[in-house]
GROMACS .gro file of C-alpha atoms in nm:
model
  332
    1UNK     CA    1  -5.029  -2.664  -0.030
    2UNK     CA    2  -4.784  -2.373  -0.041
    3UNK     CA    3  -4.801  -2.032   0.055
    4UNK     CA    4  -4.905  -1.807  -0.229
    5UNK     CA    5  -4.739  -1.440  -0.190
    6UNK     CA    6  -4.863  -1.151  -0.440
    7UNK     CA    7  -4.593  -0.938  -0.652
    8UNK     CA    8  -4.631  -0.646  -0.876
    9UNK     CA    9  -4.583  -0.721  -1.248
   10UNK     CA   10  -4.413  -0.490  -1.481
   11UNK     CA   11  -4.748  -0.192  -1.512
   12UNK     CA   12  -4.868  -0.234  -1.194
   13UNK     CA   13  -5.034  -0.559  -1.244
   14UNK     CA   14  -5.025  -0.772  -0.968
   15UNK     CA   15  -5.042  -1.167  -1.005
   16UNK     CA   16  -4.976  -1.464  -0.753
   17UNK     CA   17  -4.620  -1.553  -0.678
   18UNK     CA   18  -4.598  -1.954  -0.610
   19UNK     CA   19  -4.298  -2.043  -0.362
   20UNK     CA   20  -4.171  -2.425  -0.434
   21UNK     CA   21  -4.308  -2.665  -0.230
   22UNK     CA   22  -4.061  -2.818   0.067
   23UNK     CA   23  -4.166  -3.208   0.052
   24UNK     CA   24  -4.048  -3.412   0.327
   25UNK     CA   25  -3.948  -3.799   0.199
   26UNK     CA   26  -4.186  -3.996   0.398
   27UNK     CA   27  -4.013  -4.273   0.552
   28UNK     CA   28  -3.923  -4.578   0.376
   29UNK     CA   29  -4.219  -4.885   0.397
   30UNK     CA   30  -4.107  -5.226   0.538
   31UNK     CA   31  -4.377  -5.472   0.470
   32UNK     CA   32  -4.482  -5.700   0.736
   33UNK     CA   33  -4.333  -6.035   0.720
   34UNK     CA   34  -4.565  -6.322   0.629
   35UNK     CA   35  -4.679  -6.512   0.879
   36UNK     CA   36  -4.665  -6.877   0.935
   37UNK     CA   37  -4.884  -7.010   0.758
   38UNK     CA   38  -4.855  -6.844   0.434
   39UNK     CA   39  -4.483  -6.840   0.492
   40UNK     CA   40  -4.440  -7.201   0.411
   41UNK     CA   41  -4.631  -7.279   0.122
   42UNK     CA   42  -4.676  -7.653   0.155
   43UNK     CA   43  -4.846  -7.637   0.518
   44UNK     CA   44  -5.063  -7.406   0.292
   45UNK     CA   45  -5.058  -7.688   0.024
   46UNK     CA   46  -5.168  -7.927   0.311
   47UNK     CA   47  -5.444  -7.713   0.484
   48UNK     CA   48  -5.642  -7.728   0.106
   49UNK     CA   49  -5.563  -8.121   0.090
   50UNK     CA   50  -5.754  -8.124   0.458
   51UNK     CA   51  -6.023  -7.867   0.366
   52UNK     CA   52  -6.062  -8.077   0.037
   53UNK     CA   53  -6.118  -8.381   0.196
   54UNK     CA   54  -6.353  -8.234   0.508
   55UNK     CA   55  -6.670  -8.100   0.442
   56UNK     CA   56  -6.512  -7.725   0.555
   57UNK     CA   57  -6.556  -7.418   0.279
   58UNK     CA   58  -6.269  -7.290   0.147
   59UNK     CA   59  -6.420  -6.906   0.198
   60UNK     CA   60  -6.287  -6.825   0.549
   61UNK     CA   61  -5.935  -6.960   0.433
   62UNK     CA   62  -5.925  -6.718   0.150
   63UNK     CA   63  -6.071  -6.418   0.307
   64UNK     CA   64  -5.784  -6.474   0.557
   65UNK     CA   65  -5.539  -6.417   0.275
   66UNK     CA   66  -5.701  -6.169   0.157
   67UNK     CA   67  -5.730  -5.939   0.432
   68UNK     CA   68  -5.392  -6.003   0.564
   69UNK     CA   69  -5.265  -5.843   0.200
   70UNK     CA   70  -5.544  -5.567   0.216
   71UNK     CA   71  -5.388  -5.494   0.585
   72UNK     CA   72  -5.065  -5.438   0.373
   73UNK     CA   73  -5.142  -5.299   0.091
   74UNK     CA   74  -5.346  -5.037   0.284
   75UNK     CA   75  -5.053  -4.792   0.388
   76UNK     CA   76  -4.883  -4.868   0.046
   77UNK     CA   77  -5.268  -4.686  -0.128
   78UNK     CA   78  -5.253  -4.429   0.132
   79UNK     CA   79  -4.929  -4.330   0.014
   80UNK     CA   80  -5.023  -4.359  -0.330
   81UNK     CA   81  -5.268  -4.155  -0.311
   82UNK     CA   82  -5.045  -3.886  -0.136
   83UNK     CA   83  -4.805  -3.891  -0.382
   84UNK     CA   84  -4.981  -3.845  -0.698
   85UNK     CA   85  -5.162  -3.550  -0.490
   86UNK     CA   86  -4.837  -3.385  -0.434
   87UNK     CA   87  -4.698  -3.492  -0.836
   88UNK     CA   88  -5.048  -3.329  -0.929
   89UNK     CA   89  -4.980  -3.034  -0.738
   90UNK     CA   90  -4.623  -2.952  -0.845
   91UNK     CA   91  -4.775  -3.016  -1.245
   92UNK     CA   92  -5.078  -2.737  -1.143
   93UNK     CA   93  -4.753  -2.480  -1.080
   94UNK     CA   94  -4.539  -2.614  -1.383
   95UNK     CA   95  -4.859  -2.543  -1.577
   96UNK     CA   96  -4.920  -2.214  -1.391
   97UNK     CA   97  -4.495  -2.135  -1.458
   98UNK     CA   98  -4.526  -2.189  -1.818
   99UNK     CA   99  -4.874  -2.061  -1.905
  100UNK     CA  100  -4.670  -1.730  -1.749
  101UNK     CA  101  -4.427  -1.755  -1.986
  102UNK     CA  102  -4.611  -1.836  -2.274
  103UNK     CA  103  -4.830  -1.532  -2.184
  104UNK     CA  104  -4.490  -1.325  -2.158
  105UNK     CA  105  -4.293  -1.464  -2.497
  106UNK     CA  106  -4.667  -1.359  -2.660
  107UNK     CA  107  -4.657  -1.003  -2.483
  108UNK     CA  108  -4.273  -0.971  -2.642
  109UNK     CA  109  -4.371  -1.057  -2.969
  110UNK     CA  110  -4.661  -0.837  -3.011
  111UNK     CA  111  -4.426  -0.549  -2.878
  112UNK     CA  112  -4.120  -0.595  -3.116
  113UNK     CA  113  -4.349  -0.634  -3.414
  114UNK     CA  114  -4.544  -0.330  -3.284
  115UNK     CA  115  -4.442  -0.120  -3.584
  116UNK     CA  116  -4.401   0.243  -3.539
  117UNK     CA  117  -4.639   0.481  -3.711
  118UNK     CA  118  -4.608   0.640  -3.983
  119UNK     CA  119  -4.630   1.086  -3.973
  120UNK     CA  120  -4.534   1.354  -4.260
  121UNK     CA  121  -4.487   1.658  -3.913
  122UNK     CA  122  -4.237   1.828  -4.136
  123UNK     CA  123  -4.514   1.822  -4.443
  124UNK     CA  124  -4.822   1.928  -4.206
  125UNK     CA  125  -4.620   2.184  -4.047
  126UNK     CA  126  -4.534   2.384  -4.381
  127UNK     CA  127  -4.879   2.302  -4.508
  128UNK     CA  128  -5.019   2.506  -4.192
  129UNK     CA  129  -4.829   2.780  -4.212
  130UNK     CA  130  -4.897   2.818  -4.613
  131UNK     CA  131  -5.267   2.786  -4.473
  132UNK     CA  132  -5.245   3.079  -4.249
  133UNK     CA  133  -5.034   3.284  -4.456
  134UNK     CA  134  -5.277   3.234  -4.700
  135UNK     CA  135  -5.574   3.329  -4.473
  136UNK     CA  136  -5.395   3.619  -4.364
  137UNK     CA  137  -5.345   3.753  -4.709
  138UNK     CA  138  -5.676   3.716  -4.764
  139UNK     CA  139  -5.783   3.901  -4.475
  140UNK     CA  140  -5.535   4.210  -4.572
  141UNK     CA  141  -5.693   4.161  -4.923
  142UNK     CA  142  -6.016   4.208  -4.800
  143UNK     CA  143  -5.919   4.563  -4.548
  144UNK     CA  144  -5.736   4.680  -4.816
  145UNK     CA  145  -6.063   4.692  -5.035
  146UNK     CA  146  -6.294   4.819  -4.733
  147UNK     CA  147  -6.090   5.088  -4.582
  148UNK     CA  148  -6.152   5.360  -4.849
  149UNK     CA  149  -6.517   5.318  -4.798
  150UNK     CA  150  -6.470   5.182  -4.412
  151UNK     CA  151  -6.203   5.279  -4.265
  152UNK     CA  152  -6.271   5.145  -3.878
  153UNK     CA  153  -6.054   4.784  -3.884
  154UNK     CA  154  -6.341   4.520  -3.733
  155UNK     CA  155  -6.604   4.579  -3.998
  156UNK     CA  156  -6.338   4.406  -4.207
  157UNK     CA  157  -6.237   4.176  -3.959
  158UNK     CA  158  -6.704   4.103  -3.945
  159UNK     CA  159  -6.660   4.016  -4.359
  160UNK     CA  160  -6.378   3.803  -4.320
  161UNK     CA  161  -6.500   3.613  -4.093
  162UNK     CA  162  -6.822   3.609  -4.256
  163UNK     CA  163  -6.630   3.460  -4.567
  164UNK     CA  164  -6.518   3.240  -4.391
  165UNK     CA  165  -6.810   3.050  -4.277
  166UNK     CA  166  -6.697   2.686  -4.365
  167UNK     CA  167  -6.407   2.717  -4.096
  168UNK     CA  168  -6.708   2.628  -3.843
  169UNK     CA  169  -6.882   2.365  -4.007
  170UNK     CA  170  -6.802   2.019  -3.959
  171UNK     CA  171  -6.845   1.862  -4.293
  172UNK     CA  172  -6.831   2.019  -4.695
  173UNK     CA  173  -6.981   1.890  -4.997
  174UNK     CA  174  -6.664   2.024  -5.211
  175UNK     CA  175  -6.457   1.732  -4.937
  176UNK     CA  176  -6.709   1.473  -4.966
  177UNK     CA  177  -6.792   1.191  -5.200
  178UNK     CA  178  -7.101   1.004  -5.336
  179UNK     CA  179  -7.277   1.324  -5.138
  180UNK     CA  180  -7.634   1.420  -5.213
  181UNK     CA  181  -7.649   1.752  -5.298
  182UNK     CA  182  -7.943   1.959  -5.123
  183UNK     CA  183  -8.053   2.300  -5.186
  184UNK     CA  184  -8.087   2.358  -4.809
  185UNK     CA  185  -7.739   2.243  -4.785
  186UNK     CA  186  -7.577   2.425  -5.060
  187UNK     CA  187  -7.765   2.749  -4.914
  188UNK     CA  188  -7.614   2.674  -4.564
  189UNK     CA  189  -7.250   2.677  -4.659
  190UNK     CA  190  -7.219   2.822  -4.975
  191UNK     CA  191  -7.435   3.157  -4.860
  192UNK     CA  192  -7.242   3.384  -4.652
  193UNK     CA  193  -6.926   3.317  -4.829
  194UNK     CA  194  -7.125   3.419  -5.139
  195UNK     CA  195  -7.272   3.699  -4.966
  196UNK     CA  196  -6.924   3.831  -4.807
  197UNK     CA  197  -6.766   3.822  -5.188
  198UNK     CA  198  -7.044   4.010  -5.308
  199UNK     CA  199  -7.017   4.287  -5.042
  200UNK     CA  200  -6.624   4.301  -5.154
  201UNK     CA  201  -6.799   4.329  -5.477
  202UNK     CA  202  -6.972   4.603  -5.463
  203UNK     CA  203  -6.740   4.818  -5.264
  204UNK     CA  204  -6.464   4.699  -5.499
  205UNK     CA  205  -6.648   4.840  -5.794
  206UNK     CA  206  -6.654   5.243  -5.605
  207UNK     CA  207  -6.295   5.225  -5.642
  208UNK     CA  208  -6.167   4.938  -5.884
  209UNK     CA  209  -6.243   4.924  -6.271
  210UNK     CA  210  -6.474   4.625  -6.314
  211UNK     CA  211  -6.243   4.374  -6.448
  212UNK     CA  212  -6.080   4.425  -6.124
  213UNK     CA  213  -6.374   4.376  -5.912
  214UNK     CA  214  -6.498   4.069  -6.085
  215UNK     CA  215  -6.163   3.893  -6.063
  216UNK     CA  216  -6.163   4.054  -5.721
  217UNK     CA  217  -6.497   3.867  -5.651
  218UNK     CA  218  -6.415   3.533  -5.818
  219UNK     CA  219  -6.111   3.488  -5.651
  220UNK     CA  220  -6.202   3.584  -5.294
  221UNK     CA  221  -6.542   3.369  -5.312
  222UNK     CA  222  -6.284   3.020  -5.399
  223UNK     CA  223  -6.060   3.150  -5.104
  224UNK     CA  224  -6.393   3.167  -4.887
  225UNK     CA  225  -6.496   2.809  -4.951
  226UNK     CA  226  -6.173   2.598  -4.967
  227UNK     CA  227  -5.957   2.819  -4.729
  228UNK     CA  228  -6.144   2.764  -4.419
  229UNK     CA  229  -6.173   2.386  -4.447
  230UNK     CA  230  -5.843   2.335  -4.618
  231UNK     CA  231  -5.692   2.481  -4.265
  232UNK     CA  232  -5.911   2.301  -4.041
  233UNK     CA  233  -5.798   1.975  -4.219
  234UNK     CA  234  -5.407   2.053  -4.177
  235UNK     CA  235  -5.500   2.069  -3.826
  236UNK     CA  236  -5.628   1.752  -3.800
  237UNK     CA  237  -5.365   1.599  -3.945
  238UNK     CA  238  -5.145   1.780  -3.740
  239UNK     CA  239  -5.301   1.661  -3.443
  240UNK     CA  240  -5.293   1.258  -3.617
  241UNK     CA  241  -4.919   1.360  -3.651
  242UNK     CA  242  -4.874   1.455  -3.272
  243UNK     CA  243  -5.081   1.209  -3.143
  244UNK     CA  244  -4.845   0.924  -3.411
  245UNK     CA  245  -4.560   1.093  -3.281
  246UNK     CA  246  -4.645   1.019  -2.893
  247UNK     CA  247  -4.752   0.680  -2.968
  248UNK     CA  248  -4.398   0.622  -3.113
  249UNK     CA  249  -4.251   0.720  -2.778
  250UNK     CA  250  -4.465   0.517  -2.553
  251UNK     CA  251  -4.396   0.191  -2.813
  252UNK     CA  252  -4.026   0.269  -2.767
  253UNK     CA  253  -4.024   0.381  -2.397
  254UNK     CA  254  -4.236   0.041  -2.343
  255UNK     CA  255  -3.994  -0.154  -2.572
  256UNK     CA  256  -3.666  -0.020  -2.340
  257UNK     CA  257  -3.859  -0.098  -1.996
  258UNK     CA  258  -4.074  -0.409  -2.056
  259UNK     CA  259  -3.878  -0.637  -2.248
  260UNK     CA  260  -3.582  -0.616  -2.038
  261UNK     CA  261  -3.814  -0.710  -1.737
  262UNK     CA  262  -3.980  -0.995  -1.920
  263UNK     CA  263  -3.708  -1.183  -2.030
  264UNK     CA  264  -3.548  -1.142  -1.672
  265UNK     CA  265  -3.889  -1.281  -1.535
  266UNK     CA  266  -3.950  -1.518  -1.810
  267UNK     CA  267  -3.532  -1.663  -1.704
  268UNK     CA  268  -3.676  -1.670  -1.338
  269UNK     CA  269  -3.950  -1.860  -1.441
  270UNK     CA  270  -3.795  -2.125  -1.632
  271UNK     CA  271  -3.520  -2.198  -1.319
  272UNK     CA  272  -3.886  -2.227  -1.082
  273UNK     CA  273  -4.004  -2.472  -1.336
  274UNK     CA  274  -3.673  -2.710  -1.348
  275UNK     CA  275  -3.663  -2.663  -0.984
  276UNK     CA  276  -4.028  -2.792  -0.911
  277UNK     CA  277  -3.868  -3.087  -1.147
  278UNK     CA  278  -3.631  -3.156  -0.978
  279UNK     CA  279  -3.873  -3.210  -0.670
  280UNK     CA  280  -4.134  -3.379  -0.845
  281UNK     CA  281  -3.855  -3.694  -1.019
  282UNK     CA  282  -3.795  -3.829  -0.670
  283UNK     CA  283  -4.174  -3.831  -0.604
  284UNK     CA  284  -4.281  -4.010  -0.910
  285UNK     CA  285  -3.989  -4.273  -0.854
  286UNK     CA  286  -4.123  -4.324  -0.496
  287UNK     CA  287  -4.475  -4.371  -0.691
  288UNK     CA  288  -4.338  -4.639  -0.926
  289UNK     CA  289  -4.190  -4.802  -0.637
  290UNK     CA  290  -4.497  -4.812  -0.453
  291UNK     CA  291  -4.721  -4.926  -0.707
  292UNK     CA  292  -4.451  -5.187  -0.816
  293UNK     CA  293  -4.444  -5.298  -0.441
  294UNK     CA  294  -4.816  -5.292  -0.436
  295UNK     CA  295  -4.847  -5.525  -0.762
  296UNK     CA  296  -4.644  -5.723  -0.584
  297UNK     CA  297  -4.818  -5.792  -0.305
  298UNK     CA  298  -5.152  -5.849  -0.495
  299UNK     CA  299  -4.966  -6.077  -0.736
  300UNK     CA  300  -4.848  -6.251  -0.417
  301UNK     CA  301  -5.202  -6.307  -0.291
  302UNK     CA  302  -5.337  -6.436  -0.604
  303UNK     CA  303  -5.064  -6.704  -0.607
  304UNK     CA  304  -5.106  -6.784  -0.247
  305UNK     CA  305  -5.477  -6.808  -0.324
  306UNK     CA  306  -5.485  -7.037  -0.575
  307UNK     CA  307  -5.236  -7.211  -0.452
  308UNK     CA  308  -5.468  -7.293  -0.175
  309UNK     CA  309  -5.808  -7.313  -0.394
  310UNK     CA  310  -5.634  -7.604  -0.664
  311UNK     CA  311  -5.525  -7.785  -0.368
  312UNK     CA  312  -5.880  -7.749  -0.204
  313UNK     CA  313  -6.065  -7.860  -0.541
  314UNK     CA  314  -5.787  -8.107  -0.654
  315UNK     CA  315  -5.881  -8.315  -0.318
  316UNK     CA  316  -6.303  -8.252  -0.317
  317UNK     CA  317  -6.261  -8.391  -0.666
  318UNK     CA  318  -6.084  -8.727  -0.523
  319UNK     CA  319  -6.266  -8.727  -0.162
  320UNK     CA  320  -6.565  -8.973  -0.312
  321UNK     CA  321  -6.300  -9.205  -0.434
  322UNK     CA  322  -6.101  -9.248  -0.106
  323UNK     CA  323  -6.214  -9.475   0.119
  324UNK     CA  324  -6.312  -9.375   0.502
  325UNK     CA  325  -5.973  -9.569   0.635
  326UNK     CA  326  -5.750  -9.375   0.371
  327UNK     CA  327  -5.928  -9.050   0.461
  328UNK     CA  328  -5.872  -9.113   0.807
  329UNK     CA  329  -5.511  -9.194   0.724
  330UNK     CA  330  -5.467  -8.886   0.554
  331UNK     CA  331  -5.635  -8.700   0.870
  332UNK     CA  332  -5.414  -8.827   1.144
   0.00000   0.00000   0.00000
């Protein structure tokens, strides 16, 4: 196997780093010449004409064949078997190479069709300070109609804030659809904000004529209930905005740092990958030549076999219809 090292991805990520594998060619195979005996095929011929015509077995003959091809096909499997180990290994780290890269080219493609996201900051921003201008005038509207009766500045700053009750809550009925309506509900936020425009009210009428107060009343009661959630929800969006607006920088910051990195690793990659090719070709060419070599051989010893084995039965068939001279004949 060989060595595994760890690098640091683009992020921080760490992941295995395979170095190619250094294969040494093992030295070439020289098959043992055949010996003697199955060397010159018609002493073979002859042995099955004897064997044929004795009472012997043919068995030990072809065992002997047999083994002496097992004897040589034995290094030939053993090297089989090494090099598919090492083909199989160099495919595990193609597969490895290009399961990287096919992670990577997916990475890329989900970051350049990222879209950026969509903000109105220009809208929200005027829309909050038309909020708070408008919360402000209220306020003033509200001191200006307390100070004859109370002049000190915080018992008008206590109403205000009274009024404006529905900046705390979390929820509205006037913002919220298919809403049941409850009378514990409409008491909690519509109450003080009622209450507050009534207390304008009155005071209002000491010094106002009562057209004035009334219209007075009406319109700082709407301010009450809309004003303080109308703000809060500019906020929000503000914050949406900011929040869009950062997530637009890290897409783009990410786009100018990671892709450039990818691609360079995904290039690096690819040359690993036609380099591990390059050593695996000579390794599966040695394979073909070994199993060729090794049908070979086994096609060798099937011939030489039944070379032997027609001979053998070709002469038991005739042995009854020889005579014991021409038997002997044959024999000496």
């Amino acid at each position: 196997m060989s060595p595994i090292s760890v690098s640091m991805a683009p992020g921080g990520e760490t992941r295995p780093s395979v170095e190619l594998i250094s294969h040494h060619s093992p030295p070439a195979y020289m098959p043992e010449p055949l010996p003697g005996w199955l060397a010159d095929e018609e002493a073979l011929r002859d042995e099955g004409v004897l064997f044929g015509l004795s009472d012997a077995r043919p068995d030990e003959t072809v065992a002997r064949i047999r083994a002496f091809f097992a004897h040589q096909v034995a290094p030939l499997d053993e090297l089989v078997d090494e090099q598919t180990e090492k083909i199989g290994e160099l495919n595990l780290f193609i597969e490895q190479h290009g399961n990287r890269i096919t992670t990577l080219r997916d990475q890329i493609s989900d970051l350049c069709d990222r879209p950026l996201g969509q903000h109105n900051l220009i809208r929200t921003l005027a829309s909050l300070i038309l909020s708070v201008g408008m919360c402000m005038s209220n306020f003033y509207l509200v001191e200006e109609t307390l100070r004859p009766i109370y002049p000190n500045h915080w018992i008008a700053v206590g109403v205000f804030l009274a009024g404006m009750f529905n900046l705390f809550g979390q929820t509205s009925f006037f913002y919220e659809e298919g809403t049941r309506l409850s009378g514990r509900r409409l008491l909690a936020e519509a109450s003080l904000p009622l209450v507050a425009s009534v207390f304008v009210l009155v005071q209002a009428l000491q010094t106002q004529s009562i057209s004035q107060a009334i219209s007075l009343f009406a319109f700082l009661l709407f301010l009450f209930l809309f004003a303080g959630k109308l703000l809060l929800s500019t906020l929000t969006t503000l914050q949406t905005d900011l929040s869009t607006i950062q997530s637009n920088q890290r897409l783009v910051r990410a786009k100018s740092q990671s892709l450039p990195v990818w691609e360079v690793e995904i290039d690096r990659l690819g040359r690993d990958i036609d380099a591990i090719r390059t050593q695996k070709w000579p390794i599966v060419t040695a394979l073909n030549h070994t199993q060729t070599e090794i049908t070979r051989l086994n096609a060798k010893r099937d011939e030489l076999v039944n070379l032997f084995v027609s001979e053998f039965e070709l002469s038991r068939s005739l042995r009854n219809r020889l005579t014991e001279q021409q038997r002997a004949t044959i024999f000496n």
